[in-house]
Amino acid sequence: MELHGIGVGRGIAAGPLKRMPEPLAEPADVARTADAEVEIAVAREALAAVGAWLRERGIAAGGEAKDVLDAQALMAADPTLAKDIAARITAGTTAERAVFDAFASFQKLLEGMGGYMGERATDLADVAQRVIARLRGVAAPGVPESDQPFILVAHDLAPADTALLDFTKVLGLITRDGGPTSHTAILARSKSIPAIVGVVGADALVENTVIVLDAGTNTVIVDASDTEVADALQRREAWLTASNAPITDGALKDGYLVPLLANLGSATEAAEAIALGAEGVGLFRTEFLFLDALLAPTVAHQEEQYTALLEAFPGKKVVVRALDAGADKPLSFLNDAHEENPALGLRGLRALRVNEHILRDQLTALVNAQNKTTADLWVMAPMVSDAEESDYFVELARELGINVAGVMAEVPSLALMAEQVMVNSDFVSIGTNDLTQYTMAADRMLGTVASYQDPWHPAVLRLIKQLGVAGALLDCPVGVCGEAAADANLAIVLVGLGATSLSMTPAAFADVRAALLTVTLPEAQALAAKALTGRTAAESRVLGTA
Ligand code: PEP
Ligand code: MG
């Protein structure tokens, strides 16, 4: 049997699958039927077993992970919690509900304390889920454990899930939800892990089934035969060899330079990016540094992080994005309110503008880092709608001492107003993930509309062209930093439409570098012109591919 979805990159993987367990439903608030003493003993056993398991895992993991797991084991053994659970059971509730309520009230207490203690609240929630899973006799939620490499199947992966994934074990990713611009796709590219997202039928896949995942052909072979696995492994070798060509600066066949820049989420990723040939940074996602923070980070703390980043790129261009909070990347200190449609809500610059002190602190930290290092710092705002918003950001950044200030083109209205924006803005960087989401009115997190999430759509290409033309006219650099830049064929079209640099996950450099070297600038422009004549994304992809 074959399933289909949207391949990320060109990778191939074969192996048994493991499913990401579903989050547990909240235990029903019903009266206890079992004897109180029995129910208390059952709860104690579950707490002890989870504590022992956490300690064992800690010993096996070692390092910082051991500290975290030991601290969680202590939570499971906390006598106050055990007493609270027993009291709740005695008062008439079930063990599951008592554990849920006792941990929840303790969690609230920790959250109220803020700071380090507040951050431990999530760890406590994880312990509670493990204890309740044990009581129910089901697998604990969270990343599956395995001694053998496996292909992970999930609805979708949140950035927080991925922090716990052991990438030496994950051969590939399959998700039911998410399009090519979802965070699962971004993660897969950044780790060079083959992935197919938006797979219809992924929910029916059974644990341990052997599958072959071919991102280049968008297919998942279910219950693969030995021959199919052997064939896949051979093609995997060929793919790995092609990814290992010599590293050169990004350029077309005629020598036209197209700097290849890195999309990074932390300074620790810099060394690997440089090793793969990063000519600088085209997108530093600062919100990734603070996803777990309950309070806005201080100037000093941010300055330290940004300085570490800039020091890794002496003399090189580094584009840092101001905090992009909202939708799939919530920051509790910036936009806490419940919104029906968060992607259309108080996101990016909109959230920063109503919390201007947070924006000022971030810009100040960036100025301090800029003045201490030799990197060429460029700073940009996310989710900007028009020239008025662009001017607001650029002027504030300059007033605080930023040398180069620009905006992202992610909202169609900004692309439509490109010339006005570029009068003041030092540069524009096209975020094709959001530009596609908003142009096609298709949530980038939603598998059911994944087919709309295609940056090859001629409507998206037309907006990019408008930005490219305005950039050439007003001498304003126009980079691309969305996932589209990591699609080797589309990268050629983007240059043909006027992109002056391409920023992507460093794992995609090899593919894109090789593709750019196959065309001259006039050839890239001709392919772009052809792609613009398509009626659908699929047509444009065919027309725009050499
Ligand atoms: C984009 O929208 O294309 C982008 C680069 O930003 P993010 O993926 O972080 O929203
Ligand atoms: Mg974006």
Short mmCIF file of N, CA and C in Angstrom, two decimals, residues 386-522:
data_model
loop_
_atom_site.label_atom_id
_atom_site.label_comp_id
_atom_site.label_asym_id
_atom_site.label_seq_id
_atom_site.Cartn_x
_atom_site.Cartn_y
_atom_site.Cartn_z
N ASP A 386 2.32 47.25 6.06
CA ASP A 386 2.41 48.32 5.06
C ASP A 386 3.55 49.29 5.39
N ALA A 387 3.62 50.37 4.62
CA ALA A 387 4.73 51.31 4.78
C ALA A 387 4.67 52.05 6.13
N GLU A 388 3.47 52.29 6.63
CA GLU A 388 3.36 52.99 7.92
C GLU A 388 4.00 52.14 9.02
N GLU A 389 3.68 50.85 9.02
CA GLU A 389 4.26 49.96 10.04
C GLU A 389 5.76 49.79 9.82
N SER A 390 6.12 49.69 8.56
CA SER A 390 7.54 49.52 8.23
C SER A 390 8.34 50.75 8.70
N ASP A 391 7.80 51.94 8.42
CA ASP A 391 8.48 53.17 8.84
C ASP A 391 8.61 53.22 10.36
N TYR A 392 7.54 52.81 11.05
CA TYR A 392 7.57 52.82 12.53
C TYR A 392 8.77 52.00 13.01
N PHE A 393 8.90 50.77 12.49
CA PHE A 393 9.96 49.90 12.97
C PHE A 393 11.34 50.43 12.58
N VAL A 394 11.49 50.79 11.30
CA VAL A 394 12.80 51.22 10.80
C VAL A 394 13.27 52.46 11.56
N GLU A 395 12.35 53.39 11.80
CA GLU A 395 12.75 54.63 12.48
C GLU A 395 13.11 54.37 13.94
N LEU A 396 12.33 53.51 14.60
CA LEU A 396 12.65 53.20 16.00
C LEU A 396 14.01 52.49 16.10
N ALA A 397 14.25 51.54 15.19
CA ALA A 397 15.51 50.79 15.21
C ALA A 397 16.68 51.75 15.00
N ARG A 398 16.53 52.67 14.04
CA ARG A 398 17.63 53.62 13.78
C ARG A 398 17.84 54.55 14.96
N GLU A 399 16.72 55.02 15.52
CA GLU A 399 16.81 55.95 16.67
C GLU A 399 17.61 55.29 17.81
N LEU A 400 17.44 53.98 17.97
CA LEU A 400 18.14 53.30 19.06
C LEU A 400 19.56 52.90 18.69
N GLY A 401 19.93 53.06 17.41
CA GLY A 401 21.33 52.83 17.03
C GLY A 401 21.59 51.64 16.12
N ILE A 402 20.54 50.97 15.63
CA ILE A 402 20.73 49.87 14.68
C ILE A 402 21.20 50.47 13.35
N ASN A 403 22.24 49.88 12.74
CA ASN A 403 22.78 50.44 11.49
C ASN A 403 21.93 50.12 10.27
N VAL A 404 21.44 48.90 10.19
CA VAL A 404 20.66 48.50 9.01
C VAL A 404 19.33 47.91 9.48
N ALA A 405 18.22 48.53 9.06
CA ALA A 405 16.90 48.09 9.54
C ALA A 405 15.97 47.83 8.36
N GLY A 406 15.26 46.72 8.43
CA GLY A 406 14.36 46.36 7.34
C GLY A 406 13.15 45.61 7.84
N VAL A 407 12.39 45.06 6.89
CA VAL A 407 11.16 44.35 7.26
C VAL A 407 11.04 43.06 6.46
N MET A 408 10.20 42.16 6.99
CA MET A 408 9.90 40.94 6.26
C MET A 408 8.67 41.17 5.39
N ALA A 409 8.66 40.53 4.23
CA ALA A 409 7.47 40.55 3.38
C ALA A 409 6.77 39.22 3.57
N GLU A 410 5.76 39.21 4.43
CA GLU A 410 5.03 37.98 4.74
C GLU A 410 3.54 38.17 4.54
N VAL A 411 3.10 39.42 4.57
CA VAL A 411 1.69 39.73 4.42
C VAL A 411 1.52 40.28 3.00
N PRO A 412 0.56 39.77 2.24
CA PRO A 412 0.42 40.23 0.84
C PRO A 412 0.34 41.76 0.72
N SER A 413 -0.30 42.41 1.70
CA SER A 413 -0.44 43.87 1.59
C SER A 413 0.93 44.55 1.53
N LEU A 414 1.92 44.00 2.21
CA LEU A 414 3.24 44.64 2.18
C LEU A 414 3.85 44.49 0.79
N ALA A 415 3.67 43.29 0.19
CA ALA A 415 4.22 43.09 -1.15
C ALA A 415 3.55 44.04 -2.14
N LEU A 416 2.23 44.24 -1.96
CA LEU A 416 1.50 45.12 -2.88
C LEU A 416 1.95 46.58 -2.72
N MET A 417 2.48 46.92 -1.55
CA MET A 417 2.93 48.29 -1.28
C MET A 417 4.45 48.38 -1.32
N ALA A 418 5.10 47.44 -2.02
CA ALA A 418 6.56 47.31 -1.96
C ALA A 418 7.31 48.62 -2.18
N GLU A 419 6.91 49.38 -3.20
CA GLU A 419 7.69 50.59 -3.53
C GLU A 419 7.66 51.59 -2.37
N GLN A 420 6.48 51.76 -1.77
CA GLN A 420 6.39 52.71 -0.64
C GLN A 420 7.24 52.23 0.53
N VAL A 421 7.20 50.92 0.77
CA VAL A 421 7.97 50.36 1.89
C VAL A 421 9.46 50.59 1.66
N MET A 422 9.92 50.37 0.43
CA MET A 422 11.35 50.39 0.15
C MET A 422 11.94 51.80 0.10
N VAL A 423 11.10 52.81 0.13
CA VAL A 423 11.62 54.19 0.18
C VAL A 423 12.44 54.36 1.46
N ASN A 424 11.97 53.78 2.55
CA ASN A 424 12.61 53.98 3.85
C ASN A 424 13.39 52.76 4.36
N SER A 425 12.88 51.58 4.00
CA SER A 425 13.45 50.35 4.57
C SER A 425 14.79 50.06 3.89
N ASP A 426 15.79 49.63 4.69
CA ASP A 426 17.11 49.34 4.12
C ASP A 426 17.12 48.04 3.32
N PHE A 427 16.20 47.15 3.63
CA PHE A 427 16.12 45.87 2.90
C PHE A 427 14.77 45.22 3.19
N VAL A 428 14.45 44.24 2.35
CA VAL A 428 13.23 43.44 2.59
C VAL A 428 13.63 41.97 2.50
N SER A 429 13.06 41.16 3.39
CA SER A 429 13.32 39.72 3.33
C SER A 429 11.98 39.01 3.21
N ILE A 430 11.84 38.21 2.16
CA ILE A 430 10.54 37.58 1.90
C ILE A 430 10.41 36.29 2.70
N GLY A 431 9.41 36.25 3.57
CA GLY A 431 9.12 35.04 4.34
C GLY A 431 8.05 34.28 3.56
N THR A 432 8.49 33.37 2.71
CA THR A 432 7.52 32.71 1.81
C THR A 432 6.57 31.78 2.55
N ASN A 433 6.94 31.36 3.77
CA ASN A 433 6.02 30.47 4.50
C ASN A 433 4.73 31.21 4.82
N ASP A 434 4.89 32.37 5.44
CA ASP A 434 3.69 33.13 5.78
C ASP A 434 3.10 33.82 4.55
N LEU A 435 3.95 34.25 3.63
CA LEU A 435 3.41 34.90 2.43
C LEU A 435 2.48 33.91 1.69
N THR A 436 2.85 32.63 1.67
CA THR A 436 1.99 31.63 1.02
C THR A 436 0.73 31.41 1.84
N GLN A 437 0.91 31.28 3.17
CA GLN A 437 -0.26 31.07 4.05
C GLN A 437 -1.29 32.18 3.86
N TYR A 438 -0.81 33.43 3.83
CA TYR A 438 -1.76 34.54 3.78
C TYR A 438 -2.30 34.78 2.36
N THR A 439 -1.48 34.54 1.35
CA THR A 439 -1.96 34.73 -0.02
C THR A 439 -3.03 33.70 -0.35
N MET A 440 -2.79 32.45 0.10
CA MET A 440 -3.72 31.37 -0.23
C MET A 440 -4.82 31.20 0.83
N ALA A 441 -4.77 32.00 1.90
CA ALA A 441 -5.73 31.87 3.00
C ALA A 441 -5.79 30.43 3.48
N ALA A 442 -4.62 29.83 3.72
CA ALA A 442 -4.55 28.43 4.14
C ALA A 442 -3.58 28.31 5.31
N ASP A 443 -4.14 27.97 6.48
CA ASP A 443 -3.36 27.83 7.71
C ASP A 443 -2.19 26.87 7.49
N ARG A 444 -0.97 27.35 7.77
CA ARG A 444 0.21 26.52 7.51
C ARG A 444 0.32 25.34 8.47
N MET A 445 -0.50 25.33 9.51
CA MET A 445 -0.46 24.23 10.48
C MET A 445 -1.48 23.13 10.15
N LEU A 446 -2.31 23.36 9.14
CA LEU A 446 -3.46 22.50 8.93
C LEU A 446 -3.28 21.57 7.74
N GLY A 447 -3.23 20.27 8.03
CA GLY A 447 -3.02 19.28 6.97
C GLY A 447 -4.10 19.29 5.92
N THR A 448 -5.34 19.58 6.33
CA THR A 448 -6.46 19.53 5.38
C THR A 448 -6.32 20.57 4.27
N VAL A 449 -5.55 21.63 4.50
CA VAL A 449 -5.38 22.63 3.45
C VAL A 449 -3.92 22.68 2.97
N ALA A 450 -3.20 21.58 3.25
CA ALA A 450 -1.77 21.56 2.91
C ALA A 450 -1.54 21.76 1.41
N SER A 451 -2.48 21.32 0.59
CA SER A 451 -2.25 21.43 -0.86
C SER A 451 -2.23 22.90 -1.31
N TYR A 452 -2.82 23.78 -0.50
CA TYR A 452 -2.78 25.22 -0.85
C TYR A 452 -1.45 25.85 -0.46
N GLN A 453 -0.74 25.16 0.42
CA GLN A 453 0.48 25.70 1.02
C GLN A 453 1.66 25.54 0.10
N ASP A 454 1.55 25.98 -1.13
CA ASP A 454 2.61 25.70 -2.08
C ASP A 454 3.17 27.02 -2.63
N PRO A 455 4.41 27.35 -2.28
CA PRO A 455 4.97 28.64 -2.71
C PRO A 455 5.19 28.72 -4.22
N TRP A 456 5.02 27.58 -4.92
CA TRP A 456 5.09 27.63 -6.39
C TRP A 456 3.81 28.25 -6.97
N HIS A 457 2.81 28.50 -6.13
CA HIS A 457 1.56 29.04 -6.70
C HIS A 457 1.86 30.36 -7.42
N PRO A 458 1.33 30.51 -8.64
CA PRO A 458 1.65 31.73 -9.40
C PRO A 458 1.23 33.02 -8.69
N ALA A 459 0.21 32.93 -7.81
CA ALA A 459 -0.19 34.15 -7.08
C ALA A 459 0.94 34.58 -6.14
N VAL A 460 1.58 33.61 -5.52
CA VAL A 460 2.70 33.92 -4.62
C VAL A 460 3.88 34.43 -5.45
N LEU A 461 4.13 33.77 -6.59
CA LEU A 461 5.26 34.19 -7.44
C LEU A 461 5.06 35.62 -7.95
N ARG A 462 3.80 35.98 -8.23
CA ARG A 462 3.55 37.36 -8.71
C ARG A 462 3.90 38.39 -7.64
N LEU A 463 3.56 38.06 -6.39
CA LEU A 463 3.89 39.00 -5.30
C LEU A 463 5.41 39.11 -5.15
N ILE A 464 6.09 37.96 -5.28
CA ILE A 464 7.56 37.98 -5.16
C ILE A 464 8.15 38.81 -6.30
N LYS A 465 7.56 38.67 -7.48
CA LYS A 465 8.06 39.45 -8.61
C LYS A 465 7.91 40.96 -8.33
N GLN A 466 6.75 41.32 -7.79
CA GLN A 466 6.51 42.74 -7.48
C GLN A 466 7.58 43.26 -6.51
N LEU A 467 7.94 42.45 -5.55
CA LEU A 467 8.98 42.84 -4.59
C LEU A 467 10.34 42.92 -5.29
N GLY A 468 10.62 41.96 -6.17
CA GLY A 468 11.90 41.94 -6.88
C GLY A 468 12.05 43.16 -7.78
N VAL A 469 10.99 43.51 -8.50
CA VAL A 469 11.04 44.66 -9.41
C VAL A 469 11.24 45.94 -8.62
N ALA A 470 10.49 46.09 -7.52
CA ALA A 470 10.62 47.31 -6.69
C ALA A 470 12.02 47.39 -6.10
N GLY A 471 12.56 46.26 -5.69
CA GLY A 471 13.91 46.24 -5.11
C GLY A 471 14.94 46.72 -6.11
N ALA A 472 14.84 46.25 -7.36
CA ALA A 472 15.80 46.65 -8.40
C ALA A 472 15.66 48.15 -8.67
N LEU A 473 14.42 48.62 -8.70
CA LEU A 473 14.15 50.04 -9.00
C LEU A 473 14.70 50.95 -7.90
N LEU A 474 14.54 50.54 -6.67
CA LEU A 474 14.90 51.41 -5.55
C LEU A 474 16.22 50.99 -4.89
N ASP A 475 16.93 50.08 -5.54
CA ASP A 475 18.22 49.63 -5.03
C ASP A 475 18.12 49.11 -3.60
N CYS A 476 17.11 48.30 -3.37
CA CYS A 476 16.85 47.77 -2.03
C CYS A 476 17.03 46.25 -2.10
N PRO A 477 17.97 45.69 -1.32
CA PRO A 477 18.17 44.23 -1.37
C PRO A 477 16.88 43.49 -0.99
N VAL A 478 16.59 42.42 -1.74
CA VAL A 478 15.40 41.60 -1.48
C VAL A 478 15.86 40.15 -1.30
N GLY A 479 15.92 39.71 -0.06
CA GLY A 479 16.30 38.31 0.20
C GLY A 479 15.07 37.44 0.31
N VAL A 480 15.28 36.13 0.31
CA VAL A 480 14.19 35.20 0.61
C VAL A 480 14.67 34.34 1.77
N CYS A 481 13.83 34.23 2.82
CA CYS A 481 14.25 33.42 3.97
C CYS A 481 13.22 32.37 4.35
N GLY A 482 12.17 32.20 3.53
CA GLY A 482 11.20 31.15 3.83
C GLY A 482 11.70 29.82 3.27
N GLU A 483 10.94 28.78 3.52
CA GLU A 483 11.35 27.44 3.10
C GLU A 483 11.48 27.32 1.58
N ALA A 484 10.83 28.20 0.83
CA ALA A 484 10.92 28.15 -0.63
C ALA A 484 12.36 28.23 -1.10
N ALA A 485 13.18 28.97 -0.37
CA ALA A 485 14.58 29.14 -0.78
C ALA A 485 15.35 27.82 -0.70
N ALA A 486 14.82 26.87 0.09
CA ALA A 486 15.49 25.57 0.25
C ALA A 486 15.05 24.55 -0.80
N ASP A 487 14.08 24.94 -1.65
CA ASP A 487 13.65 24.07 -2.74
C ASP A 487 14.54 24.40 -3.94
N ALA A 488 15.41 23.46 -4.31
CA ALA A 488 16.48 23.76 -5.27
C ALA A 488 15.95 24.34 -6.59
N ASN A 489 14.85 23.80 -7.12
CA ASN A 489 14.32 24.32 -8.38
C ASN A 489 13.68 25.69 -8.21
N LEU A 490 12.97 25.84 -7.10
CA LEU A 490 12.30 27.12 -6.85
C LEU A 490 13.34 28.22 -6.57
N ALA A 491 14.47 27.83 -5.98
CA ALA A 491 15.52 28.81 -5.69
C ALA A 491 15.95 29.53 -6.98
N ILE A 492 16.04 28.78 -8.07
CA ILE A 492 16.43 29.37 -9.37
C ILE A 492 15.39 30.40 -9.79
N VAL A 493 14.11 30.02 -9.66
CA VAL A 493 13.02 30.93 -10.05
C VAL A 493 13.03 32.18 -9.17
N LEU A 494 13.29 32.01 -7.89
CA LEU A 494 13.32 33.17 -6.98
C LEU A 494 14.40 34.17 -7.41
N VAL A 495 15.55 33.65 -7.80
CA VAL A 495 16.62 34.54 -8.28
C VAL A 495 16.16 35.23 -9.57
N GLY A 496 15.49 34.46 -10.43
CA GLY A 496 14.97 35.04 -11.67
C GLY A 496 13.93 36.13 -11.41
N LEU A 497 13.24 36.03 -10.28
CA LEU A 497 12.22 37.04 -9.95
C LEU A 497 12.83 38.24 -9.24
N GLY A 498 14.13 38.18 -8.92
CA GLY A 498 14.79 39.35 -8.34
C GLY A 498 15.35 39.16 -6.95
N ALA A 499 15.30 37.94 -6.39
CA ALA A 499 15.88 37.73 -5.06
C ALA A 499 17.39 37.92 -5.13
N THR A 500 17.95 38.66 -4.17
CA THR A 500 19.39 38.94 -4.21
C THR A 500 20.19 38.05 -3.26
N SER A 501 19.50 37.34 -2.36
CA SER A 501 20.18 36.35 -1.51
C SER A 501 19.14 35.31 -1.11
N LEU A 502 19.61 34.14 -0.71
CA LEU A 502 18.69 33.07 -0.30
C LEU A 502 19.12 32.58 1.07
N SER A 503 18.16 32.52 1.99
CA SER A 503 18.50 32.05 3.33
C SER A 503 17.68 30.80 3.64
N MET A 504 18.34 29.81 4.19
CA MET A 504 17.68 28.51 4.38
C MET A 504 18.36 27.75 5.49
N THR A 505 17.78 26.62 5.82
CA THR A 505 18.44 25.75 6.76
C THR A 505 19.74 25.26 6.11
N PRO A 506 20.84 25.29 6.85
CA PRO A 506 22.14 24.95 6.24
C PRO A 506 22.14 23.58 5.56
N ALA A 507 21.29 22.67 6.03
CA ALA A 507 21.25 21.33 5.43
C ALA A 507 20.85 21.39 3.96
N ALA A 508 20.21 22.48 3.53
CA ALA A 508 19.75 22.57 2.13
C ALA A 508 20.80 23.23 1.22
N PHE A 509 21.89 23.78 1.78
CA PHE A 509 22.88 24.49 0.96
C PHE A 509 23.36 23.65 -0.23
N ALA A 510 23.72 22.40 0.04
CA ALA A 510 24.34 21.58 -1.00
C ALA A 510 23.43 21.45 -2.22
N ASP A 511 22.16 21.11 -1.98
CA ASP A 511 21.19 20.96 -3.08
C ASP A 511 21.02 22.27 -3.85
N VAL A 512 20.85 23.37 -3.11
CA VAL A 512 20.58 24.67 -3.75
C VAL A 512 21.83 25.17 -4.49
N ARG A 513 22.98 25.02 -3.87
CA ARG A 513 24.24 25.46 -4.50
C ARG A 513 24.41 24.76 -5.85
N ALA A 514 24.18 23.45 -5.86
CA ALA A 514 24.34 22.67 -7.10
C ALA A 514 23.34 23.13 -8.16
N ALA A 515 22.11 23.39 -7.74
CA ALA A 515 21.07 23.80 -8.71
C ALA A 515 21.40 25.16 -9.32
N LEU A 516 21.83 26.14 -8.49
CA LEU A 516 22.12 27.49 -9.00
C LEU A 516 23.21 27.45 -10.08
N LEU A 517 24.17 26.54 -9.91
CA LEU A 517 25.30 26.47 -10.85
C LEU A 517 24.91 25.93 -12.23
N THR A 518 23.64 25.53 -12.38
CA THR A 518 23.22 24.97 -13.68
C THR A 518 22.63 26.01 -14.62
N VAL A 519 22.40 27.27 -14.14
CA VAL A 519 21.75 28.27 -15.00
C VAL A 519 22.47 29.63 -14.95
N THR A 520 22.31 30.41 -16.04
CA THR A 520 22.79 31.80 -16.05
C THR A 520 21.65 32.70 -15.55
N LEU A 521 21.95 33.99 -15.31
CA LEU A 521 20.88 34.88 -14.85
C LEU A 521 19.76 34.99 -15.90
N PRO A 522 20.09 35.20 -17.19
CA PRO A 522 18.98 35.25 -18.17
C PRO A 522 18.17 33.95 -18.19
#
